[in-house]
PDB file of C-alpha atoms in Angstrom:
ATOM      1  CA  MET A   1      30.329   2.765  -2.284  1.00 81.00           C
ATOM      2  CA  PRO A   2      27.576   2.884  -4.895  1.00 84.00           C
ATOM      3  CA  ASN A   3      28.297   2.859  -8.626  1.00 88.00           C
ATOM      4  CA  ALA A   4      29.361   6.111 -10.348  1.00 92.00           C
ATOM      5  CA  ARG A   5      26.236   5.955 -12.507  1.00 93.00           C
ATOM      6  CA  VAL A   6      24.095   5.563  -9.384  1.00 94.00           C
ATOM      7  CA  LEU A   7      25.711   8.648  -7.856  1.00 95.00           C
ATOM      8  CA  ARG A   8      25.045  10.583 -11.052  1.00 94.00           C
ATOM      9  CA  ASP A   9      21.414   9.463 -10.934  1.00 95.00           C
ATOM     10  CA  ILE A  10      21.093  10.552  -7.274  1.00 95.00           C
ATOM     11  CA  LYS A  11      22.517  13.953  -8.231  1.00 95.00           C
ATOM     12  CA  ALA A  12      20.039  14.195 -11.100  1.00 96.00           C
ATOM     13  CA  ARG A  13      17.117  13.328  -8.815  1.00 96.00           C
ATOM     14  CA  ASN A  14      18.102  15.987  -6.278  1.00 96.00           C
ATOM     15  CA  ILE A  15      18.529  18.713  -8.906  1.00 96.00           C
ATOM     16  CA  VAL A  16      15.285  17.795 -10.672  1.00 96.00           C
ATOM     17  CA  ASN A  17      13.470  17.958  -7.337  1.00 94.00           C
ATOM     18  CA  ALA A  18      14.949  21.375  -6.539  1.00 93.00           C
ATOM     19  CA  ASN A  19      14.078  22.910  -9.933  1.00 92.00           C
ATOM     20  CA  GLU A  20      10.754  21.240 -10.660  1.00 91.00           C
ATOM     21  CA  ILE A  21       8.485  24.111  -9.641  1.00 88.00           C
ATOM     22  CA  LEU A  22      10.517  26.744 -11.506  1.00 89.00           C
ATOM     23  CA  ARG A  23      10.758  24.593 -14.604  1.00 92.00           C
ATOM     24  CA  ARG A  24       7.023  23.890 -14.598  1.00 90.00           C
ATOM     25  CA  ALA A  25       6.291  27.615 -14.207  1.00 89.00           C
ATOM     26  CA  TYR A  26       8.425  28.469 -17.244  1.00 91.00           C
ATOM     27  CA  LEU A  27       6.853  25.616 -19.200  1.00 91.00           C
ATOM     28  CA  TYR A  28       3.402  26.910 -18.315  1.00 90.00           C
ATOM     29  CA  VAL A  29       4.298  30.355 -19.636  1.00 89.00           C
ATOM     30  CA  ALA A  30       5.986  28.979 -22.763  1.00 91.00           C
ATOM     31  CA  ARG A  31       3.028  26.714 -23.634  1.00 92.00           C
ATOM     32  CA  ASN A  32       0.248  29.180 -22.779  1.00 88.00           C
ATOM     33  CA  GLU A  33      -1.515  30.183 -26.011  1.00 91.00           C
ATOM     34  CA  SER A  34      -3.286  33.154 -24.441  1.00 90.00           C
ATOM     35  CA  LEU A  35      -0.035  35.038 -23.711  1.00 86.00           C
ATOM     36  CA  SER A  36       1.849  37.141 -26.243  1.00 86.00           C
ATOM     37  CA  PRO A  37       4.427  35.348 -28.432  1.00 89.00           C
ATOM     38  CA  GLN A  38       7.251  37.561 -27.127  1.00 87.00           C
ATOM     39  CA  VAL A  39       6.636  36.535 -23.519  1.00 86.00           C
ATOM     40  CA  ARG A  40       6.368  32.879 -24.540  1.00 90.00           C
ATOM     41  CA  HIS A  41       9.596  33.106 -26.512  1.00 91.00           C
ATOM     42  CA  GLN A  42      11.425  34.693 -23.565  1.00 87.00           C
ATOM     43  CA  ALA A  43      10.210  31.905 -21.305  1.00 88.00           C
ATOM     44  CA  GLN A  44      11.399  29.278 -23.763  1.00 92.00           C
ATOM     45  CA  LEU A  45      14.844  30.955 -23.943  1.00 92.00           C
ATOM     46  CA  GLN A  46      15.025  30.869 -20.154  1.00 89.00           C
ATOM     47  CA  LEU A  47      14.141  27.188 -20.255  1.00 92.00           C
ATOM     48  CA  ASN A  48      16.995  26.526 -22.676  1.00 93.00           C
ATOM     49  CA  THR A  49      19.463  27.890 -20.126  1.00 93.00           C
ATOM     50  CA  PHE A  50      18.538  25.184 -17.588  1.00 92.00           C
ATOM     51  CA  GLY A  51      21.109  22.393 -17.249  1.00 91.00           C
ATOM     52  CA  LYS A  52      20.569  18.773 -18.245  1.00 92.00           C
ATOM     53  CA  TYR A  53      20.077  17.513 -14.697  1.00 94.00           C
ATOM     54  CA  THR A  54      17.007  19.753 -14.303  1.00 94.00           C
ATOM     55  CA  ARG A  55      15.152  17.633 -16.841  1.00 94.00           C
ATOM     56  CA  PRO A  56      13.217  14.689 -15.349  1.00 94.00           C
ATOM     57  CA  THR A  57      14.160  12.532 -18.347  1.00 94.00           C
ATOM     58  CA  THR A  58      17.700  12.264 -16.956  1.00 94.00           C
ATOM     59  CA  VAL A  59      16.352  10.288 -13.999  1.00 95.00           C
ATOM     60  CA  LYS A  60      16.687   6.535 -14.543  1.00 95.00           C
ATOM     61  CA  ASN A  61      15.951   3.631 -12.232  1.00 95.00           C
ATOM     62  CA  ARG A  62      19.174   1.821 -11.366  1.00 95.00           C
ATOM     63  CA  CYS A  63      19.991  -1.295  -9.375  1.00 94.00           C
ATOM     64  CA  SER A  64      20.761  -0.291  -5.783  1.00 92.00           C
ATOM     65  CA  GLU A  65      23.265  -3.176  -5.460  1.00 91.00           C
ATOM     66  CA  SER A  66      25.122  -3.332  -8.765  1.00 93.00           C
ATOM     67  CA  GLY A  67      24.209  -0.072 -10.521  1.00 92.00           C
ATOM     68  CA  ARG A  68      22.868  -1.858 -13.601  1.00 94.00           C
ATOM     69  CA  GLY A  69      20.622   0.332 -15.755  1.00 93.00           C
ATOM     70  CA  ARG A  70      18.642  -2.420 -17.472  1.00 94.00           C
ATOM     71  CA  GLY A  71      16.381  -5.177 -16.257  1.00 94.00           C
ATOM     72  CA  ILE A  72      15.315  -3.240 -13.142  1.00 96.00           C
ATOM     73  CA  ILE A  73      12.345  -4.404 -11.082  1.00 96.00           C
ATOM     74  CA  SER A  74      11.008  -1.104  -9.702  1.00 94.00           C
ATOM     75  CA  GLU A  75       9.356  -2.644  -6.660  1.00 94.00           C
ATOM     76  CA  PHE A  76      12.706  -3.784  -5.258  1.00 95.00           C
ATOM     77  CA  ALA A  77      14.994  -1.202  -6.939  1.00 94.00           C
ATOM     78  CA  MET A  78      17.208  -4.073  -8.074  1.00 95.00           C
ATOM     79  CA  CYS A  79      18.257  -5.625 -11.352  1.00 95.00           C
ATOM     80  CA  ARG A  80      16.929  -9.075 -12.191  1.00 95.00           C
ATOM     81  CA  TYR A  81      20.094 -10.991 -11.241  1.00 96.00           C
ATOM     82  CA  GLN A  82      20.536  -9.282  -7.849  1.00 96.00           C
ATOM     83  CA  PHE A  83      16.824  -9.792  -7.195  1.00 97.00           C
ATOM     84  CA  ARG A  84      17.251 -13.505  -7.917  1.00 97.00           C
ATOM     85  CA  LEU A  85      20.333 -13.836  -5.669  1.00 96.00           C
ATOM     86  CA  LYS A  86      18.581 -12.107  -2.765  1.00 96.00           C
ATOM     87  CA  ALA A  87      15.329 -13.963  -3.261  1.00 97.00           C
ATOM     88  CA  LEU A  88      17.109 -17.332  -3.194  1.00 96.00           C
ATOM     89  CA  ASN A  89      18.875 -16.271   0.034  1.00 96.00           C
ATOM     90  CA  ARG A  90      15.451 -15.332   1.452  1.00 95.00           C
ATOM     91  CA  GLU A  91      16.581 -11.747   1.975  1.00 96.00           C
ATOM     92  CA  ILE A  92      13.440 -10.299   0.365  1.00 96.00           C
ATOM     93  CA  PRO A  93      10.410 -10.650   2.668  1.00 95.00           C
ATOM     94  CA  GLY A  94       7.563 -12.690   1.260  1.00 95.00           C
ATOM     95  CA  VAL A  95       9.231 -13.620  -2.058  1.00 96.00           C
ATOM     96  CA  GLN A  96       9.636 -17.323  -2.682  1.00 95.00           C
ATOM     97  CA  LYS A  97      10.222 -19.628  -5.627  1.00 96.00           C
ATOM     98  CA  ALA A  98       6.927 -19.938  -7.443  1.00 96.00           C
ATOM     99  CA  SER A  99       5.467 -23.342  -7.969  1.00 94.00           C
ATOM    100  CA  TRP A 100       2.004 -24.151  -9.213  1.00 93.00           C
TER     101      TRP A 100
ATOM    102  CA  MET B   1     -28.155 -22.342   2.619  1.00 45.00           C
ATOM    103  CA  LEU B   2     -28.820 -26.021   3.215  1.00 47.00           C
ATOM    104  CA  ARG B   3     -25.254 -26.981   2.216  1.00 48.00           C
ATOM    105  CA  ARG B   4     -23.787 -24.456   4.642  1.00 48.00           C
ATOM    106  CA  ALA B   5     -25.965 -25.757   7.489  1.00 48.00           C
ATOM    107  CA  THR B   6     -24.834 -29.333   6.972  1.00 51.00           C
ATOM    108  CA  GLY B   7     -21.189 -28.192   6.910  1.00 55.00           C
ATOM    109  CA  VAL B   8     -21.584 -26.541  10.303  1.00 56.00           C
ATOM    110  CA  LEU B   9     -23.330 -29.602  11.683  1.00 57.00           C
ATOM    111  CA  THR B  10     -20.543 -31.998  10.714  1.00 63.00           C
ATOM    112  CA  LYS B  11     -17.953 -29.614  12.181  1.00 64.00           C
ATOM    113  CA  TRP B  12     -19.604 -29.470  15.579  1.00 68.00           C
ATOM    114  CA  ALA B  13     -21.080 -32.983  15.496  1.00 67.00           C
ATOM    115  CA  ARG B  14     -20.026 -33.849  19.011  1.00 65.00           C
ATOM    116  CA  TYR B  15     -21.469 -30.619  20.409  1.00 66.00           C
ATOM    117  CA  ASN B  16     -24.704 -30.895  18.466  1.00 67.00           C
ATOM    118  CA  SER B  17     -25.259 -34.619  18.851  1.00 66.00           C
ATOM    119  CA  THR B  18     -28.427 -35.658  20.642  1.00 67.00           C
ATOM    120  CA  LYS B  19     -26.934 -38.982  21.714  1.00 62.00           C
ATOM    121  CA  PRO B  20     -25.933 -39.474  25.350  1.00 61.00           C
ATOM    122  CA  SER B  21     -22.398 -38.297  26.175  1.00 63.00           C
ATOM    123  CA  ALA B  22     -20.977 -41.877  26.265  1.00 69.00           C
ATOM    124  CA  LEU B  23     -19.687 -42.320  22.705  1.00 73.00           C
ATOM    125  CA  THR B  24     -17.986 -45.490  21.550  1.00 80.00           C
ATOM    126  CA  GLU B  25     -14.238 -45.310  20.974  1.00 82.00           C
ATOM    127  CA  PRO B  26     -14.375 -45.407  17.142  1.00 83.00           C
ATOM    128  CA  GLU B  27     -17.086 -42.732  17.103  1.00 80.00           C
ATOM    129  CA  PHE B  28     -15.086 -40.508  19.420  1.00 78.00           C
ATOM    130  CA  SER B  29     -11.788 -40.808  17.519  1.00 80.00           C
ATOM    131  CA  ALA B  30     -13.597 -40.250  14.215  1.00 81.00           C
ATOM    132  CA  SER B  31     -15.057 -37.000  15.532  1.00 78.00           C
ATOM    133  CA  VAL B  32     -11.776 -35.633  16.940  1.00 79.00           C
ATOM    134  CA  ILE B  33     -10.298 -32.932  14.714  1.00 79.00           C
ATOM    135  CA  HIS B  34      -6.805 -32.005  15.807  1.00 77.00           C
ATOM    136  CA  GLY B  35      -6.547 -28.329  16.774  1.00 75.00           C
ATOM    137  CA  ARG B  36     -10.270 -27.764  17.150  1.00 77.00           C
ATOM    138  CA  SER B  37     -12.028 -27.211  20.451  1.00 78.00           C
ATOM    139  CA  LEU B  38     -15.032 -29.157  21.697  1.00 75.00           C
ATOM    140  CA  TYR B  39     -17.367 -26.182  21.411  1.00 80.00           C
ATOM    141  CA  PRO B  40     -17.996 -23.665  18.614  1.00 84.00           C
ATOM    142  CA  PRO B  41     -16.473 -20.214  19.247  1.00 87.00           C
ATOM    143  CA  LEU B  42     -18.492 -17.787  21.327  1.00 91.00           C
ATOM    144  CA  GLN B  43     -20.153 -15.157  19.169  1.00 93.00           C
ATOM    145  CA  HIS B  44     -22.343 -12.322  20.360  1.00 95.00           C
ATOM    146  CA  PRO B  45     -25.228 -11.720  17.966  1.00 95.00           C
ATOM    147  CA  PRO B  46     -25.337  -8.144  16.638  1.00 96.00           C
ATOM    148  CA  THR B  47     -28.262  -6.135  18.020  1.00 95.00           C
ATOM    149  CA  HIS B  48     -28.658  -3.474  15.295  1.00 96.00           C
ATOM    150  CA  ARG B  49     -25.949  -4.344  12.724  1.00 96.00           C
ATOM    151  CA  VAL B  50     -24.500  -0.833  12.933  1.00 96.00           C
ATOM    152  CA  PRO B  51     -20.884  -1.235  11.718  1.00 97.00           C
ATOM    153  CA  VAL B  52     -18.324  -0.005  14.220  1.00 97.00           C
ATOM    154  CA  ALA B  53     -14.971  -1.407  13.130  1.00 97.00           C
ATOM    155  CA  LEU B  54     -13.264  -3.399  10.409  1.00 98.00           C
ATOM    156  CA  ILE B  55      -9.966  -5.127  11.186  1.00 97.00           C
ATOM    157  CA  HIS B  56      -8.062  -5.990   8.025  1.00 97.00           C
ATOM    158  CA  LEU B  57      -5.127  -8.407   8.400  1.00 98.00           C
ATOM    159  CA  ARG B  58      -2.502  -9.204   5.787  1.00 98.00           C
ATOM    160  CA  ALA B  59       0.497 -11.522   5.775  1.00 97.00           C
ATOM    161  CA  HIS B  60       2.757 -13.362   3.393  1.00 97.00           C
ATOM    162  CA  HIS B  61       1.916 -16.728   4.962  1.00 95.00           C
ATOM    163  CA  PRO B  62      -1.452 -17.820   6.368  1.00 96.00           C
ATOM    164  CA  LEU B  63      -0.077 -19.551   9.488  1.00 94.00           C
ATOM    165  CA  HIS B  64       0.422 -16.574  11.801  1.00 96.00           C
ATOM    166  CA  LEU B  65      -2.408 -14.746  10.041  1.00 96.00           C
ATOM    167  CA  ASP B  66      -4.989 -17.381  10.953  1.00 95.00           C
ATOM    168  CA  LEU B  67      -3.642 -17.542  14.491  1.00 95.00           C
ATOM    169  CA  PHE B  68      -3.966 -13.791  14.941  1.00 97.00           C
ATOM    170  CA  ALA B  69      -7.408 -13.677  13.330  1.00 96.00           C
ATOM    171  CA  HIS B  70      -8.519 -16.381  15.769  1.00 94.00           C
ATOM    172  CA  PHE B  71      -7.036 -14.366  18.633  1.00 96.00           C
ATOM    173  CA  ALA B  72      -8.842 -11.188  17.477  1.00 97.00           C
ATOM    174  CA  GLU B  73     -12.142 -13.012  17.131  1.00 96.00           C
ATOM    175  CA  HIS B  74     -11.919 -14.462  20.643  1.00 95.00           C
ATOM    176  CA  ALA B  75     -10.768 -11.165  22.130  1.00 96.00           C
ATOM    177  CA  ALA B  76     -13.874  -9.539  20.656  1.00 97.00           C
ATOM    178  CA  ALA B  77     -16.056 -12.267  22.131  1.00 96.00           C
ATOM    179  CA  ALA B  78     -14.401 -11.755  25.532  1.00 95.00           C
ATOM    180  CA  LEU B  79     -15.229  -8.030  25.370  1.00 96.00           C
ATOM    181  CA  ALA B  80     -18.821  -8.816  24.273  1.00 96.00           C
ATOM    182  CA  ILE B  81     -18.334  -7.096  20.907  1.00 97.00           C
ATOM    183  CA  PRO B  82     -20.589  -8.576  18.203  1.00 97.00           C
ATOM    184  CA  ALA B  83     -17.989  -9.563  15.619  1.00 97.00           C
ATOM    185  CA  SER B  84     -17.890 -11.755  12.557  1.00 96.00           C
ATOM    186  CA  ARG B  85     -15.833 -14.888  12.056  1.00 95.00           C
ATOM    187  CA  PRO B  86     -12.596 -14.205  10.116  1.00 96.00           C
ATOM    188  CA  ILE B  87     -13.483 -13.443   6.507  1.00 97.00           C
ATOM    189  CA  HIS B  88     -11.064 -14.821   3.905  1.00 97.00           C
ATOM    190  CA  LEU B  89     -10.497 -12.216   1.207  1.00 97.00           C
ATOM    191  CA  PRO B  90      -8.938 -13.175  -2.168  1.00 98.00           C
ATOM    192  CA  THR B  91      -5.173 -13.830  -2.034  1.00 97.00           C
ATOM    193  CA  GLN B  92      -3.031 -11.479  -4.133  1.00 97.00           C
ATOM    194  CA  ARG B  93      -0.246 -13.165  -6.031  1.00 97.00           C
ATOM    195  CA  SER B  94       2.572 -11.180  -7.736  1.00 96.00           C
ATOM    196  CA  LEU B  95       4.813 -13.099 -10.096  1.00 97.00           C
ATOM    197  CA  TRP B  96       8.277 -12.164 -11.378  1.00 97.00           C
ATOM    198  CA  THR B  97      10.032 -14.187 -14.065  1.00 96.00           C
ATOM    199  CA  VAL B  98      13.755 -13.414 -14.199  1.00 96.00           C
ATOM    200  CA  LEU B  99      16.678 -14.812 -16.179  1.00 96.00           C
ATOM    201  CA  ARG B 100      18.739 -17.186 -14.096  1.00 96.00           C
ATOM    202  CA  GLY B 101      22.085 -15.875 -15.309  1.00 94.00           C
ATOM    203  CA  PRO B 102      23.541 -12.356 -15.209  1.00 93.00           C
ATOM    204  CA  PHE B 103      24.103 -12.323 -18.969  1.00 92.00           C
ATOM    205  CA  VAL B 104      22.035 -13.731 -21.878  1.00 90.00           C
ATOM    206  CA  HIS B 105      20.560 -17.279 -21.655  1.00 93.00           C
ATOM    207  CA  LYS B 106      16.982 -16.189 -22.145  1.00 95.00           C
ATOM    208  CA  LYS B 107      15.775 -19.783 -22.378  1.00 96.00           C
ATOM    209  CA  SER B 108      16.452 -20.551 -18.701  1.00 95.00           C
ATOM    210  CA  GLN B 109      14.384 -18.413 -16.378  1.00 95.00           C
ATOM    211  CA  GLU B 110      13.052 -18.708 -12.843  1.00 95.00           C
ATOM    212  CA  ASN B 111       9.680 -17.738 -11.388  1.00 97.00           C
ATOM    213  CA  PHE B 112       9.356 -15.932  -8.069  1.00 97.00           C
ATOM    214  CA  GLU B 113       6.094 -15.076  -6.426  1.00 97.00           C
ATOM    215  CA  ARG B 114       4.830 -13.147  -3.431  1.00 97.00           C
ATOM    216  CA  ARG B 115       1.476 -14.072  -1.931  1.00 97.00           C
ATOM    217  CA  VAL B 116      -0.491 -11.689   0.244  1.00 97.00           C
ATOM    218  CA  HIS B 117      -3.112 -13.492   2.298  1.00 98.00           C
ATOM    219  CA  LYS B 118      -5.913 -11.379   3.695  1.00 98.00           C
ATOM    220  CA  ARG B 119      -8.399 -11.781   6.505  1.00 97.00           C
ATOM    221  CA  ALA B 120     -11.038  -9.371   7.768  1.00 98.00           C
ATOM    222  CA  ILE B 121     -13.093  -9.200  10.943  1.00 97.00           C
ATOM    223  CA  LYS B 122     -16.138  -6.952  11.124  1.00 97.00           C
ATOM    224  CA  ALA B 123     -17.477  -5.581  14.392  1.00 97.00           C
ATOM    225  CA  TRP B 124     -20.927  -4.107  15.038  1.00 96.00           C
ATOM    226  CA  ASP B 125     -22.847  -2.181  17.648  1.00 94.00           C
ATOM    227  CA  ALA B 126     -20.232  -1.892  20.403  1.00 95.00           C
ATOM    228  CA  ASP B 127     -19.368   1.212  22.401  1.00 95.00           C
ATOM    229  CA  PRO B 128     -16.442   3.248  20.975  1.00 96.00           C
ATOM    230  CA  GLU B 129     -14.488   2.899  24.202  1.00 96.00           C
ATOM    231  CA  VAL B 130     -14.811  -0.894  24.156  1.00 97.00           C
ATOM    232  CA  VAL B 131     -13.718  -1.014  20.514  1.00 97.00           C
ATOM    233  CA  ASP B 132     -10.803   1.239  21.452  1.00 97.00           C
ATOM    234  CA  ARG B 133      -9.712  -1.266  24.098  1.00 97.00           C
ATOM    235  CA  TRP B 134     -10.056  -4.161  21.711  1.00 97.00           C
ATOM    236  CA  VAL B 135      -7.953  -2.454  19.048  1.00 97.00           C
ATOM    237  CA  LYS B 136      -5.277  -1.412  21.555  1.00 97.00           C
ATOM    238  CA  TYR B 137      -5.154  -4.957  22.912  1.00 97.00           C
ATOM    239  CA  LEU B 138      -4.665  -6.353  19.413  1.00 97.00           C
ATOM    240  CA  VAL B 139      -1.996  -3.795  18.546  1.00 96.00           C
ATOM    241  CA  ARG B 140      -0.204  -4.560  21.817  1.00 97.00           C
ATOM    242  CA  HIS B 141      -0.069  -8.271  21.026  1.00 96.00           C
ATOM    243  CA  THR B 142       0.715  -8.283  17.291  1.00 95.00           C
ATOM    244  CA  ILE B 143       2.558 -11.188  15.747  1.00 96.00           C
ATOM    245  CA  PRO B 144       5.584 -10.157  13.620  1.00 96.00           C
ATOM    246  CA  GLY B 145       4.741 -10.598   9.983  1.00 95.00           C
ATOM    247  CA  VAL B 146       1.040  -9.795  10.273  1.00 97.00           C
ATOM    248  CA  GLY B 147      -0.064  -6.335   9.176  1.00 97.00           C
ATOM    249  CA  ILE B 148      -3.168  -4.735  10.722  1.00 97.00           C
ATOM    250  CA  ARG B 149      -5.337  -1.983   9.288  1.00 97.00           C
ATOM    251  CA  VAL B 150      -8.219  -0.754  11.428  1.00 97.00           C
ATOM    252  CA  THR B 151     -11.177   1.175  10.004  1.00 97.00           C
ATOM    253  CA  ARG B 152     -13.562   2.588  12.577  1.00 97.00           C
ATOM    254  CA  TRP B 153     -16.920   4.304  12.448  1.00 96.00           C
ATOM    255  CA  GLN B 154     -18.375   6.440  15.202  1.00 93.00           C
ATOM    256  CA  HIS B 155     -21.453   8.522  15.794  1.00 93.00           C
ATOM    257  CA  ALA B 156     -20.769  12.256  15.448  1.00 92.00           C
ATOM    258  CA  PRO B 157     -22.983  15.152  16.619  1.00 93.00           C
ATOM    259  CA  VAL B 158     -25.117  17.022  14.070  1.00 94.00           C
ATOM    260  CA  GLY B 159     -23.167  19.869  12.401  1.00 94.00           C
ATOM    261  CA  VAL B 160     -19.770  18.126  12.537  1.00 93.00           C
ATOM    262  CA  GLY B 161     -19.299  18.516   8.764  1.00 92.00           C
ATOM    263  CA  ARG B 162     -19.817  22.264   8.935  1.00 92.00           C
ATOM    264  CA  GLU B 163     -17.327  22.575  11.823  1.00 91.00           C
ATOM    265  CA  MET B 164     -14.691  20.539   9.997  1.00 89.00           C
ATOM    266  CA  MET B 165     -15.129  22.634   6.856  1.00 88.00           C
ATOM    267  CA  GLN B 166     -14.728  25.886   8.826  1.00 87.00           C
ATOM    268  CA  SER B 167     -11.574  24.670  10.571  1.00 86.00           C
ATOM    269  CA  ALA B 168     -10.130  23.458   7.239  1.00 84.00           C
ATOM    270  CA  VAL B 169     -10.852  26.738   5.452  1.00 80.00           C
ATOM    271  CA  GLY B 170      -9.201  28.630   8.312  1.00 72.00           C
ATOM    272  CA  SER B 171      -5.939  26.715   7.857  1.00 72.00           C
ATOM    273  CA  LEU B 172      -5.890  26.346   4.063  1.00 67.00           C
ATOM    274  CA  ARG B 173      -2.409  25.700   2.749  1.00 68.00           C
ATOM    275  CA  GLN B 174      -1.440  28.005  -0.081  1.00 63.00           C
ATOM    276  CA  ASP B 175       1.597  26.016  -1.018  1.00 69.00           C
ATOM    277  CA  THR B 176       0.479  23.017  -3.100  1.00 75.00           C
ATOM    278  CA  ASP B 177       2.665  22.409  -6.128  1.00 79.00           C
ATOM    279  CA  ALA B 178       0.124  23.575  -8.696  1.00 80.00           C
ATOM    280  CA  GLN B 179      -0.501  26.844  -6.820  1.00 80.00           C
ATOM    281  CA  ARG B 180       3.212  27.526  -6.497  1.00 81.00           C
ATOM    282  CA  VAL B 181       3.736  26.875 -10.202  1.00 82.00           C
ATOM    283  CA  LYS B 182       0.867  29.205 -11.069  1.00 83.00           C
ATOM    284  CA  ALA B 183       2.142  31.988  -8.784  1.00 82.00           C
ATOM    285  CA  LEU B 184       5.663  31.680 -10.186  1.00 83.00           C
ATOM    286  CA  ALA B 185       4.382  31.653 -13.767  1.00 84.00           C
ATOM    287  CA  ASP B 186       2.382  34.850 -13.150  1.00 85.00           C
ATOM    288  CA  LYS B 187       5.482  36.495 -11.664  1.00 85.00           C
ATOM    289  CA  ILE B 188       7.549  35.449 -14.694  1.00 83.00           C
ATOM    290  CA  VAL B 189       4.929  36.833 -17.091  1.00 83.00           C
ATOM    291  CA  GLN B 190       4.914  40.159 -15.240  1.00 86.00           C
ATOM    292  CA  GLN B 191       8.720  40.322 -15.286  1.00 84.00           C
ATOM    293  CA  GLU B 192       8.778  39.616 -19.010  1.00 82.00           C
ATOM    294  CA  LEU B 193       6.111  42.246 -19.728  1.00 83.00           C
ATOM    295  CA  LEU B 194       8.045  44.817 -17.683  1.00 86.00           C
ATOM    296  CA  ALA B 195      11.285  43.965 -19.505  1.00 84.00           C
ATOM    297  CA  GLU B 196       9.466  44.285 -22.825  1.00 82.00           C
ATOM    298  CA  LYS B 197       8.038  47.668 -21.879  1.00 85.00           C
ATOM    299  CA  ASN B 198      11.489  48.918 -20.766  1.00 87.00           C
ATOM    300  CA  ALA B 199      13.076  47.655 -23.975  1.00 84.00           C
ATOM    301  CA  ALA B 200      10.327  49.382 -26.007  1.00 84.00           C
ATOM    302  CA  SER B 201      10.800  52.679 -24.121  1.00 87.00           C
ATOM    303  CA  VAL B 202      14.620  52.474 -24.534  1.00 85.00           C
ATOM    304  CA  ALA B 203      14.174  51.800 -28.271  1.00 83.00           C
ATOM    305  CA  GLN B 204      11.847  54.816 -28.574  1.00 83.00           C
ATOM    306  CA  SER B 205      14.143  57.236 -26.741  1.00 76.00           C
TER     307      SER B 205
END
């Protein structure tokens, strides 16, 4: 069972994905200088009604094994300690202890 | 040029030697290189140097990679495809330095790396069907751990660009993200303008 924070992040990713087009449309209207200020203001008010999980800033890379939010290596979706444990067990293809 | 020629000569000394075939024992054992055949690999010289295919191989370790590149080269020679010897492309090396412990202790870290070794084989002049067979043969006998990418070039009839453009225009997708955003934004603007007009008319009346 993944971490609670990981589940929250998955939920955020799904909701952001679902609302991205709509949000970008409203943003386009709100930021468009050639439209009237009333229309822009209405668009901005609509944007304010969107929930927090519609914002892409709520999406955060987390460790797929431990759920840690810091020290994530994006290529493996794992935190540095889990990456090290797996790499030493040769569970990550191609990764080996560096020596030069 | 001269250096390269002498390198080839020492490699195939036994094959190229003008001495009679009876070599003395020390000479023979000095010329034996374990894993190498008596003769240089068969290579068909390209007739027009028109590129037909490029086989790009990648692996994390060069052992199976070199074996497969050798196999591909000899398969091409067997099918009479003018092909190059395996070309060694620069190795990519990614390095990750991570803390050894799960918490603090910044001073003790460990380095991990991942090397990607690359080889390429170029093929020229052969018939597309022959190249097709060669590629299918290679794909059928892949070694686990070696990735293959095949780039092929073929002759196309005159006017192929125009035909492709017409078929693409006929099936243009209207649903890329940017277009959807634009369409939605226009709809929103119209809705807002309508709402504004209604509000204005209500205020007037």
